[in-house]
């Protein structure tokens, strides 16, 4: 009942598209609603049609209404031109083409236009790419995952940022926590960077993009 709107984060791979749909409530409380893997060659149109179908899927809310996905953030780091082409076909507003950046002061920054007109100028109505501060969002998420669940006896509300998950397999949670923050020495200066502790981290990436969509 606390979920007010749905955001989605999408990660593109060579042979599949992975998407996380999250309900967001007040004080950044969240509920994982759906996790979808669309198998298919992302250089071909068939799997992109599946993503269109997912964008237009509605989900039942406890109140009885059905909620649609308000914003879907799609990573453009792989299959970049296919992402641009698909986003262009969805009309303005609902799809955000995003690019992860290690650093940033806000979850999502100012977009830059990537489409140009015939005379070489940026197109106002073309695709824009939004930078997402993935390092900031990973730190935020790991803090949320450490929050204690209030006991039923206490009657206290869930703390701000609390993440609710349905029954998921172990692989999902391994992916969600697949990176750690380490300190490296770069040109004599200490710098913190997120590094993978395992190959698969799509659950973490798609959560961050869903959070960016919510922002």
PDB file of N, CA and C in Angstrom, residues 24-114:
ATOM      1  N   UNK A  24       8.099   2.808  -5.408  1.00  0.00           N
ATOM      2  CA  UNK A  24       8.746   3.775  -4.519  1.00  0.00           C
ATOM      3  C   UNK A  24       7.693   4.491  -3.680  1.00  0.00           C
ATOM      4  N   UNK A  25       8.002   4.642  -2.394  1.00  0.00           N
ATOM      5  CA  UNK A  25       7.072   5.303  -1.482  1.00  0.00           C
ATOM      6  C   UNK A  25       7.718   6.508  -0.829  1.00  0.00           C
ATOM      7  N   UNK A  26       7.082   6.988   0.191  1.00  0.00           N
ATOM      8  CA  UNK A  26       7.610   8.153   0.910  1.00  0.00           C
ATOM      9  C   UNK A  26       8.926   7.793   1.600  1.00  0.00           C
ATOM     10  N   UNK A  27       9.775   8.791   1.759  1.00  0.00           N
ATOM     11  CA  UNK A  27      11.077   8.649   2.427  1.00  0.00           C
ATOM     12  C   UNK A  27      11.932   7.569   1.762  1.00  0.00           C
ATOM     13  N   UNK A  28      11.752   7.405   0.433  1.00  0.00           N
ATOM     14  CA  UNK A  28      12.553   6.483  -0.377  1.00  0.00           C
ATOM     15  C   UNK A  28      12.397   5.017   0.033  1.00  0.00           C
ATOM     16  N   UNK A  29      11.338   4.669   0.728  1.00  0.00           N
ATOM     17  CA  UNK A  29      11.044   3.257   0.998  1.00  0.00           C
ATOM     18  C   UNK A  29      10.696   2.593  -0.339  1.00  0.00           C
ATOM     19  N   UNK A  30      11.135   1.342  -0.526  1.00  0.00           N
ATOM     20  CA  UNK A  30      10.937   0.710  -1.834  1.00  0.00           C
ATOM     21  C   UNK A  30      10.517  -0.753  -1.690  1.00  0.00           C
ATOM     22  N   UNK A  31       9.867  -1.244  -2.750  1.00  0.00           N
ATOM     23  CA  UNK A  31       9.408  -2.630  -2.831  1.00  0.00           C
ATOM     24  C   UNK A  31       9.785  -3.179  -4.209  1.00  0.00           C
ATOM     25  N   UNK A  32      10.510  -4.278  -4.244  1.00  0.00           N
ATOM     26  CA  UNK A  32      10.783  -4.927  -5.521  1.00  0.00           C
ATOM     27  C   UNK A  32       9.492  -5.582  -6.013  1.00  0.00           C
ATOM     28  N   UNK A  33       9.015  -5.140  -7.165  1.00  0.00           N
ATOM     29  CA  UNK A  33       7.748  -5.620  -7.715  1.00  0.00           C
ATOM     30  C   UNK A  33       7.972  -6.747  -8.715  1.00  0.00           C
ATOM     31  N   UNK A  34       9.004  -6.609  -9.552  1.00  0.00           N
ATOM     32  CA  UNK A  34       9.231  -7.604 -10.596  1.00  0.00           C
ATOM     33  C   UNK A  34      10.688  -7.534 -11.035  1.00  0.00           C
ATOM     34  N   UNK A  35      11.241  -8.694 -11.398  1.00  0.00           N
ATOM     35  CA  UNK A  35      12.572  -8.750 -12.005  1.00  0.00           C
ATOM     36  C   UNK A  35      12.440  -9.624 -13.240  1.00  0.00           C
ATOM     37  N   UNK A  36      12.749  -9.042 -14.400  1.00  0.00           N
ATOM     38  CA  UNK A  36      12.464  -9.696 -15.678  1.00  0.00           C
ATOM     39  C   UNK A  36      13.742  -9.837 -16.486  1.00  0.00           C
ATOM     40  N   UNK A  37      13.951 -11.023 -17.050  1.00  0.00           N
ATOM     41  CA  UNK A  37      15.059 -11.251 -17.977  1.00  0.00           C
ATOM     42  C   UNK A  37      14.458 -11.559 -19.349  1.00  0.00           C
ATOM     43  N   UNK A  38      14.739 -10.704 -20.318  1.00  0.00           N
ATOM     44  CA  UNK A  38      14.250 -10.865 -21.685  1.00  0.00           C
ATOM     45  C   UNK A  38      15.384 -11.434 -22.519  1.00  0.00           C
ATOM     46  N   UNK A  39      15.302 -12.698 -22.843  1.00  0.00           N
ATOM     47  CA  UNK A  39      16.361 -13.349 -23.615  1.00  0.00           C
ATOM     48  C   UNK A  39      16.234 -12.991 -25.094  1.00  0.00           C
ATOM     49  N   UNK A  40      17.378 -12.717 -25.724  1.00  0.00           N
ATOM     50  CA  UNK A  40      17.374 -12.423 -27.153  1.00  0.00           C
ATOM     51  C   UNK A  40      18.582 -11.598 -27.555  1.00  0.00           C
ATOM     52  N   UNK A  41      18.948 -11.699 -28.804  1.00  0.00           N
ATOM     53  CA  UNK A  41      20.063 -10.952 -29.372  1.00  0.00           C
ATOM     54  C   UNK A  41      19.679  -9.472 -29.434  1.00  0.00           C
ATOM     55  N   UNK A  42      20.405  -8.629 -28.681  1.00  0.00           N
ATOM     56  CA  UNK A  42      20.032  -7.212 -28.606  1.00  0.00           C
ATOM     57  C   UNK A  42      20.410  -6.419 -29.853  1.00  0.00           C
ATOM     58  N   UNK A  43      21.025  -7.082 -30.840  1.00  0.00           N
ATOM     59  CA  UNK A  43      21.258  -6.415 -32.123  1.00  0.00           C
ATOM     60  C   UNK A  43      20.059  -6.600 -33.054  1.00  0.00           C
ATOM     61  N   UNK A  44      19.050  -7.370 -32.605  1.00  0.00           N
ATOM     62  CA  UNK A  44      17.871  -7.646 -33.415  1.00  0.00           C
ATOM     63  C   UNK A  44      16.632  -7.040 -32.760  1.00  0.00           C
ATOM     64  N   UNK A  45      15.580  -6.751 -33.521  1.00  0.00           N
ATOM     65  CA  UNK A  45      14.434  -6.005 -32.990  1.00  0.00           C
ATOM     66  C   UNK A  45      13.523  -6.800 -32.057  1.00  0.00           C
ATOM     67  N   UNK A  46      13.561  -8.131 -32.123  1.00  0.00           N
ATOM     68  CA  UNK A  46      12.566  -8.911 -31.375  1.00  0.00           C
ATOM     69  C   UNK A  46      12.602  -8.652 -29.869  1.00  0.00           C
ATOM     70  N   UNK A  47      13.808  -8.631 -29.287  1.00  0.00           N
ATOM     71  CA  UNK A  47      13.902  -8.455 -27.845  1.00  0.00           C
ATOM     72  C   UNK A  47      13.513  -7.037 -27.430  1.00  0.00           C
ATOM     73  N   UNK A  48      13.703  -6.075 -28.318  1.00  0.00           N
ATOM     74  CA  UNK A  48      13.301  -4.694 -28.021  1.00  0.00           C
ATOM     75  C   UNK A  48      11.781  -4.560 -28.008  1.00  0.00           C
ATOM     76  N   UNK A  49      11.101  -5.367 -28.811  1.00  0.00           N
ATOM     77  CA  UNK A  49       9.635  -5.375 -28.749  1.00  0.00           C
ATOM     78  C   UNK A  49       9.171  -5.907 -27.390  1.00  0.00           C
ATOM     79  N   UNK A  50       9.897  -6.879 -26.868  1.00  0.00           N
ATOM     80  CA  UNK A  50       9.580  -7.387 -25.528  1.00  0.00           C
ATOM     81  C   UNK A  50       9.741  -6.292 -24.474  1.00  0.00           C
ATOM     82  N   UNK A  51      10.769  -5.446 -24.652  1.00  0.00           N
ATOM     83  CA  UNK A  51      10.973  -4.345 -23.705  1.00  0.00           C
ATOM     84  C   UNK A  51       9.841  -3.323 -23.822  1.00  0.00           C
ATOM     85  N   UNK A  52       9.382  -3.078 -25.030  1.00  0.00           N
ATOM     86  CA  UNK A  52       8.220  -2.192 -25.221  1.00  0.00           C
ATOM     87  C   UNK A  52       7.010  -2.755 -24.492  1.00  0.00           C
ATOM     88  N   UNK A  53       6.797  -4.053 -24.621  1.00  0.00           N
ATOM     89  CA  UNK A  53       5.672  -4.691 -23.933  1.00  0.00           C
ATOM     90  C   UNK A  53       5.800  -4.551 -22.419  1.00  0.00           C
ATOM     91  N   UNK A  54       7.035  -4.695 -21.916  1.00  0.00           N
ATOM     92  CA  UNK A  54       7.257  -4.542 -20.479  1.00  0.00           C
ATOM     93  C   UNK A  54       6.982  -3.111 -20.036  1.00  0.00           C
ATOM     94  N   UNK A  55       7.422  -2.136 -20.818  1.00  0.00           N
ATOM     95  CA  UNK A  55       7.179  -0.729 -20.489  1.00  0.00           C
ATOM     96  C   UNK A  55       5.685  -0.456 -20.351  1.00  0.00           C
ATOM     97  N   UNK A  56       4.886  -1.162 -21.131  1.00  0.00           N
ATOM     98  CA  UNK A  56       3.432  -0.936 -21.123  1.00  0.00           C
ATOM     99  C   UNK A  56       2.676  -1.892 -20.204  1.00  0.00           C
ATOM    100  N   UNK A  57       3.411  -2.701 -19.428  1.00  0.00           N
ATOM    101  CA  UNK A  57       2.773  -3.604 -18.466  1.00  0.00           C
ATOM    102  C   UNK A  57       2.300  -2.808 -17.252  1.00  0.00           C
ATOM    103  N   UNK A  58       1.143  -3.181 -16.705  1.00  0.00           N
ATOM    104  CA  UNK A  58       0.659  -2.568 -15.466  1.00  0.00           C
ATOM    105  C   UNK A  58       0.671  -3.613 -14.356  1.00  0.00           C
ATOM    106  N   UNK A  59       0.771  -3.152 -13.118  1.00  0.00           N
ATOM    107  CA  UNK A  59       0.869  -4.033 -11.953  1.00  0.00           C
ATOM    108  C   UNK A  59      -0.214  -3.670 -10.938  1.00  0.00           C
ATOM    109  N   UNK A  60      -0.836  -4.679 -10.301  1.00  0.00           N
ATOM    110  CA  UNK A  60      -1.918  -4.405  -9.350  1.00  0.00           C
ATOM    111  C   UNK A  60      -1.397  -3.824  -8.042  1.00  0.00           C
ATOM    112  N   UNK A  61      -2.035  -2.760  -7.600  1.00  0.00           N
ATOM    113  CA  UNK A  61      -1.724  -2.118  -6.330  1.00  0.00           C
ATOM    114  C   UNK A  61      -2.694  -2.640  -5.275  1.00  0.00           C
ATOM    115  N   UNK A  62      -2.278  -2.568  -4.021  1.00  0.00           N
ATOM    116  CA  UNK A  62      -3.131  -3.074  -2.937  1.00  0.00           C
ATOM    117  C   UNK A  62      -4.481  -2.365  -2.883  1.00  0.00           C
ATOM    118  N   UNK A  63      -4.528  -1.122  -3.374  1.00  0.00           N
ATOM    119  CA  UNK A  63      -5.774  -0.347  -3.357  1.00  0.00           C
ATOM    120  C   UNK A  63      -6.791  -0.846  -4.382  1.00  0.00           C
ATOM    121  N   UNK A  64      -6.328  -1.690  -5.328  1.00  0.00           N
ATOM    122  CA  UNK A  64      -7.225  -2.196  -6.369  1.00  0.00           C
ATOM    123  C   UNK A  64      -6.971  -1.599  -7.739  1.00  0.00           C
ATOM    124  N   UNK A  65      -6.266  -0.479  -7.801  1.00  0.00           N
ATOM    125  CA  UNK A  65      -5.945   0.113  -9.110  1.00  0.00           C
ATOM    126  C   UNK A  65      -4.727  -0.598  -9.690  1.00  0.00           C
ATOM    127  N   UNK A  66      -4.428  -0.350 -10.957  1.00  0.00           N
ATOM    128  CA  UNK A  66      -3.228  -0.895 -11.591  1.00  0.00           C
ATOM    129  C   UNK A  66      -2.281   0.264 -11.892  1.00  0.00           C
ATOM    130  N   UNK A  67      -1.026   0.069 -11.570  1.00  0.00           N
ATOM    131  CA  UNK A  67      -0.015   1.105 -11.772  1.00  0.00           C
ATOM    132  C   UNK A  67       0.810   0.790 -13.007  1.00  0.00           C
ATOM    133  N   UNK A  68       1.093   1.824 -13.790  1.00  0.00           N
ATOM    134  CA  UNK A  68       1.997   1.685 -14.928  1.00  0.00           C
ATOM    135  C   UNK A  68       3.376   2.183 -14.514  1.00  0.00           C
ATOM    136  N   UNK A  69       4.378   1.863 -15.307  1.00  0.00           N
ATOM    137  CA  UNK A  69       5.740   2.329 -15.052  1.00  0.00           C
ATOM    138  C   UNK A  69       5.820   3.806 -15.437  1.00  0.00           C
ATOM    139  N   UNK A  70       6.112   4.654 -14.454  1.00  0.00           N
ATOM    140  CA  UNK A  70       6.151   6.099 -14.704  1.00  0.00           C
ATOM    141  C   UNK A  70       7.416   6.484 -15.458  1.00  0.00           C
ATOM    142  N   UNK A  71       8.556   5.926 -15.018  1.00  0.00           N
ATOM    143  CA  UNK A  71       9.841   6.203 -15.664  1.00  0.00           C
ATOM    144  C   UNK A  71      10.633   4.906 -15.787  1.00  0.00           C
ATOM    145  N   UNK A  72      11.262   4.718 -16.935  1.00  0.00           N
ATOM    146  CA  UNK A  72      12.152   3.586 -17.150  1.00  0.00           C
ATOM    147  C   UNK A  72      13.510   4.115 -17.570  1.00  0.00           C
ATOM    148  N   UNK A  73      14.542   3.815 -16.777  1.00  0.00           N
ATOM    149  CA  UNK A  73      15.906   4.248 -17.082  1.00  0.00           C
ATOM    150  C   UNK A  73      16.652   3.098 -17.734  1.00  0.00           C
ATOM    151  N   UNK A  74      17.167   3.319 -18.949  1.00  0.00           N
ATOM    152  CA  UNK A  74      17.827   2.271 -19.727  1.00  0.00           C
ATOM    153  C   UNK A  74      19.296   2.638 -19.910  1.00  0.00           C
ATOM    154  N   UNK A  75      20.182   1.734 -19.486  1.00  0.00           N
ATOM    155  CA  UNK A  75      21.623   1.975 -19.603  1.00  0.00           C
ATOM    156  C   UNK A  75      22.055   1.917 -21.067  1.00  0.00           C
ATOM    157  N   UNK A  76      22.849   2.895 -21.469  1.00  0.00           N
ATOM    158  CA  UNK A  76      23.299   2.968 -22.866  1.00  0.00           C
ATOM    159  C   UNK A  76      24.760   2.567 -23.038  1.00  0.00           C
ATOM    160  N   UNK A  77      25.331   1.924 -22.007  1.00  0.00           N
ATOM    161  CA  UNK A  77      26.740   1.554 -22.078  1.00  0.00           C
ATOM    162  C   UNK A  77      27.028   0.453 -23.088  1.00  0.00           C
ATOM    163  N   UNK A  78      26.017  -0.370 -23.385  1.00  0.00           N
ATOM    164  CA  UNK A  78      26.175  -1.440 -24.373  1.00  0.00           C
ATOM    165  C   UNK A  78      25.037  -1.307 -25.385  1.00  0.00           C
ATOM    166  N   UNK A  79      25.301  -1.693 -26.629  1.00  0.00           N
ATOM    167  CA  UNK A  79      24.301  -1.583 -27.710  1.00  0.00           C
ATOM    168  C   UNK A  79      23.733  -0.159 -27.757  1.00  0.00           C
ATOM    169  N   UNK A  80      24.642   0.808 -27.731  1.00  0.00           N
ATOM    170  CA  UNK A  80      24.257   2.214 -27.578  1.00  0.00           C
ATOM    171  C   UNK A  80      23.266   2.676 -28.648  1.00  0.00           C
ATOM    172  N   UNK A  81      23.539   2.409 -29.909  1.00  0.00           N
ATOM    173  CA  UNK A  81      22.659   2.882 -30.975  1.00  0.00           C
ATOM    174  C   UNK A  81      21.291   2.203 -30.926  1.00  0.00           C
ATOM    175  N   UNK A  82      21.259   0.930 -30.526  1.00  0.00           N
ATOM    176  CA  UNK A  82      19.972   0.244 -30.374  1.00  0.00           C
ATOM    177  C   UNK A  82      19.154   0.866 -29.247  1.00  0.00           C
ATOM    178  N   UNK A  83      19.836   1.233 -28.156  1.00  0.00           N
ATOM    179  CA  UNK A  83      19.144   1.907 -27.041  1.00  0.00           C
ATOM    180  C   UNK A  83      18.573   3.237 -27.514  1.00  0.00           C
ATOM    181  N   UNK A  84      19.373   4.021 -28.229  1.00  0.00           N
ATOM    182  CA  UNK A  84      18.905   5.316 -28.723  1.00  0.00           C
ATOM    183  C   UNK A  84      17.692   5.124 -29.642  1.00  0.00           C
ATOM    184  N   UNK A  85      17.800   4.173 -30.554  1.00  0.00           N
ATOM    185  CA  UNK A  85      16.717   3.954 -31.507  1.00  0.00           C
ATOM    186  C   UNK A  85      15.437   3.528 -30.828  1.00  0.00           C
ATOM    187  N   UNK A  86      15.561   2.629 -29.836  1.00  0.00           N
ATOM    188  CA  UNK A  86      14.354   2.170 -29.124  1.00  0.00           C
ATOM    189  C   UNK A  86      13.732   3.313 -28.322  1.00  0.00           C
ATOM    190  N   UNK A  87      14.563   4.054 -27.596  1.00  0.00           N
ATOM    191  CA  UNK A  87      14.056   5.160 -26.778  1.00  0.00           C
ATOM    192  C   UNK A  87      13.362   6.208 -27.636  1.00  0.00           C
ATOM    193  N   UNK A  88      13.933   6.470 -28.820  1.00  0.00           N
ATOM    194  CA  UNK A  88      13.354   7.451 -29.743  1.00  0.00           C
ATOM    195  C   UNK A  88      11.932   7.060 -30.142  1.00  0.00           C
ATOM    196  N   UNK A  89      11.680   5.756 -30.223  1.00  0.00           N
ATOM    197  CA  UNK A  89      10.367   5.277 -30.649  1.00  0.00           C
ATOM    198  C   UNK A  89       9.324   5.235 -29.556  1.00  0.00           C
ATOM    199  N   UNK A  90       9.717   5.530 -28.314  1.00  0.00           N
ATOM    200  CA  UNK A  90       8.754   5.436 -27.205  1.00  0.00           C
ATOM    201  C   UNK A  90       8.076   6.765 -26.881  1.00  0.00           C
ATOM    202  N   UNK A  91       8.444   7.807 -27.596  1.00  0.00           N
ATOM    203  CA  UNK A  91       7.843   9.110 -27.315  1.00  0.00           C
ATOM    204  C   UNK A  91       8.512   9.753 -26.112  1.00  0.00           C
ATOM    205  N   UNK A  92       8.234  11.042 -25.892  1.00  0.00           N
ATOM    206  CA  UNK A  92       8.916  11.770 -24.823  1.00  0.00           C
ATOM    207  C   UNK A  92       8.381  11.421 -23.433  1.00  0.00           C
ATOM    208  N   UNK A  93       9.268  11.492 -22.448  1.00  0.00           N
ATOM    209  CA  UNK A  93       8.784  11.463 -21.070  1.00  0.00           C
ATOM    210  C   UNK A  93       9.034  10.197 -20.273  1.00  0.00           C
ATOM    211  N   UNK A  94       8.685   9.034 -20.817  1.00  0.00           N
ATOM    212  CA  UNK A  94       8.696   7.836 -19.970  1.00  0.00           C
ATOM    213  C   UNK A  94      10.038   7.112 -19.925  1.00  0.00           C
ATOM    214  N   UNK A  95      10.838   7.254 -20.973  1.00  0.00           N
ATOM    215  CA  UNK A  95      12.112   6.537 -21.038  1.00  0.00           C
ATOM    216  C   UNK A  95      13.268   7.509 -20.851  1.00  0.00           C
ATOM    217  N   UNK A  96      14.163   7.170 -19.932  1.00  0.00           N
ATOM    218  CA  UNK A  96      15.392   7.930 -19.741  1.00  0.00           C
ATOM    219  C   UNK A  96      16.553   7.079 -20.220  1.00  0.00           C
ATOM    220  N   UNK A  97      17.301   7.581 -21.185  1.00  0.00           N
ATOM    221  CA  UNK A  97      18.546   6.920 -21.584  1.00  0.00           C
ATOM    222  C   UNK A  97      19.609   7.398 -20.606  1.00  0.00           C
ATOM    223  N   UNK A  98      20.272   6.457 -19.928  1.00  0.00           N
ATOM    224  CA  UNK A  98      21.213   6.844 -18.876  1.00  0.00           C
ATOM    225  C   UNK A  98      22.600   6.267 -19.150  1.00  0.00           C
ATOM    226  N   UNK A  99      23.576   6.871 -18.498  1.00  0.00           N
ATOM    227  CA  UNK A  99      24.962   6.386 -18.565  1.00  0.00           C
ATOM    228  C   UNK A  99      25.540   6.490 -17.166  1.00  0.00           C
ATOM    229  N   UNK A 100      26.033   5.361 -16.648  1.00  0.00           N
ATOM    230  CA  UNK A 100      26.582   5.345 -15.299  1.00  0.00           C
ATOM    231  C   UNK A 100      27.904   6.086 -15.213  1.00  0.00           C
ATOM    232  N   UNK A 101      28.034   6.892 -14.166  1.00  0.00           N
ATOM    233  CA  UNK A 101      29.262   7.634 -13.893  1.00  0.00           C
ATOM    234  C   UNK A 101      29.692   7.302 -12.465  1.00  0.00           C
ATOM    235  N   UNK A 102      30.973   7.068 -12.271  1.00  0.00           N
ATOM    236  CA  UNK A 102      31.460   6.673 -10.941  1.00  0.00           C
ATOM    237  C   UNK A 102      31.190   7.755  -9.904  1.00  0.00           C
ATOM    238  N   UNK A 103      31.293   9.025 -10.331  1.00  0.00           N
ATOM    239  CA  UNK A 103      31.142  10.117  -9.372  1.00  0.00           C
ATOM    240  C   UNK A 103      30.020  11.058  -9.786  1.00  0.00           C
ATOM    241  N   UNK A 104      29.500  11.759  -8.783  1.00  0.00           N
ATOM    242  CA  UNK A 104      28.431  12.721  -9.023  1.00  0.00           C
ATOM    243  C   UNK A 104      27.867  13.185  -7.695  1.00  0.00           C
ATOM    244  N   UNK A 105      27.407  14.427  -7.651  1.00  0.00           N
ATOM    245  CA  UNK A 105      26.900  14.994  -6.403  1.00  0.00           C
ATOM    246  C   UNK A 105      25.423  14.701  -6.185  1.00  0.00           C
ATOM    247  N   UNK A 106      24.721  14.282  -7.248  1.00  0.00           N
ATOM    248  CA  UNK A 106      23.287  13.991  -7.166  1.00  0.00           C
ATOM    249  C   UNK A 106      23.031  12.669  -7.880  1.00  0.00           C
ATOM    250  N   UNK A 107      21.931  11.983  -7.533  1.00  0.00           N
ATOM    251  CA  UNK A 107      21.656  10.691  -8.179  1.00  0.00           C
ATOM    252  C   UNK A 107      21.649  10.762  -9.699  1.00  0.00           C
ATOM    253  N   UNK A 108      21.092  11.828 -10.239  1.00  0.00           N
ATOM    254  CA  UNK A 108      21.023  11.974 -11.690  1.00  0.00           C
ATOM    255  C   UNK A 108      21.333  13.415 -12.051  1.00  0.00           C
ATOM    256  N   UNK A 109      22.167  13.601 -13.080  1.00  0.00           N
ATOM    257  CA  UNK A 109      22.612  14.941 -13.445  1.00  0.00           C
ATOM    258  C   UNK A 109      21.822  15.529 -14.596  1.00  0.00           C
ATOM    259  N   UNK A 110      22.383  16.550 -15.200  1.00  0.00           N
ATOM    260  CA  UNK A 110      21.734  17.215 -16.327  1.00  0.00           C
ATOM    261  C   UNK A 110      21.988  16.440 -17.617  1.00  0.00           C
ATOM    262  N   UNK A 111      20.964  16.282 -18.460  1.00  0.00           N
ATOM    263  CA  UNK A 111      21.141  15.483 -19.682  1.00  0.00           C
ATOM    264  C   UNK A 111      21.884  16.241 -20.767  1.00  0.00           C
ATOM    265  N   UNK A 112      22.478  15.480 -21.669  1.00  0.00           N
ATOM    266  CA  UNK A 112      23.097  16.071 -22.849  1.00  0.00           C
ATOM    267  C   UNK A 112      22.458  15.457 -24.088  1.00  0.00           C
ATOM    268  N   UNK A 113      22.232  16.279 -25.103  1.00  0.00           N
ATOM    269  CA  UNK A 113      21.596  15.802 -26.335  1.00  0.00           C
ATOM    270  C   UNK A 113      22.608  15.028 -27.170  1.00  0.00           C
ATOM    271  N   UNK A 114      22.176  13.905 -27.719  1.00  0.00           N
ATOM    272  CA  UNK A 114      23.069  13.121 -28.583  1.00  0.00           C
ATOM    273  C   UNK A 114      22.567  13.085 -30.024  1.00  0.00           C
TER     274      UNK A 114
END
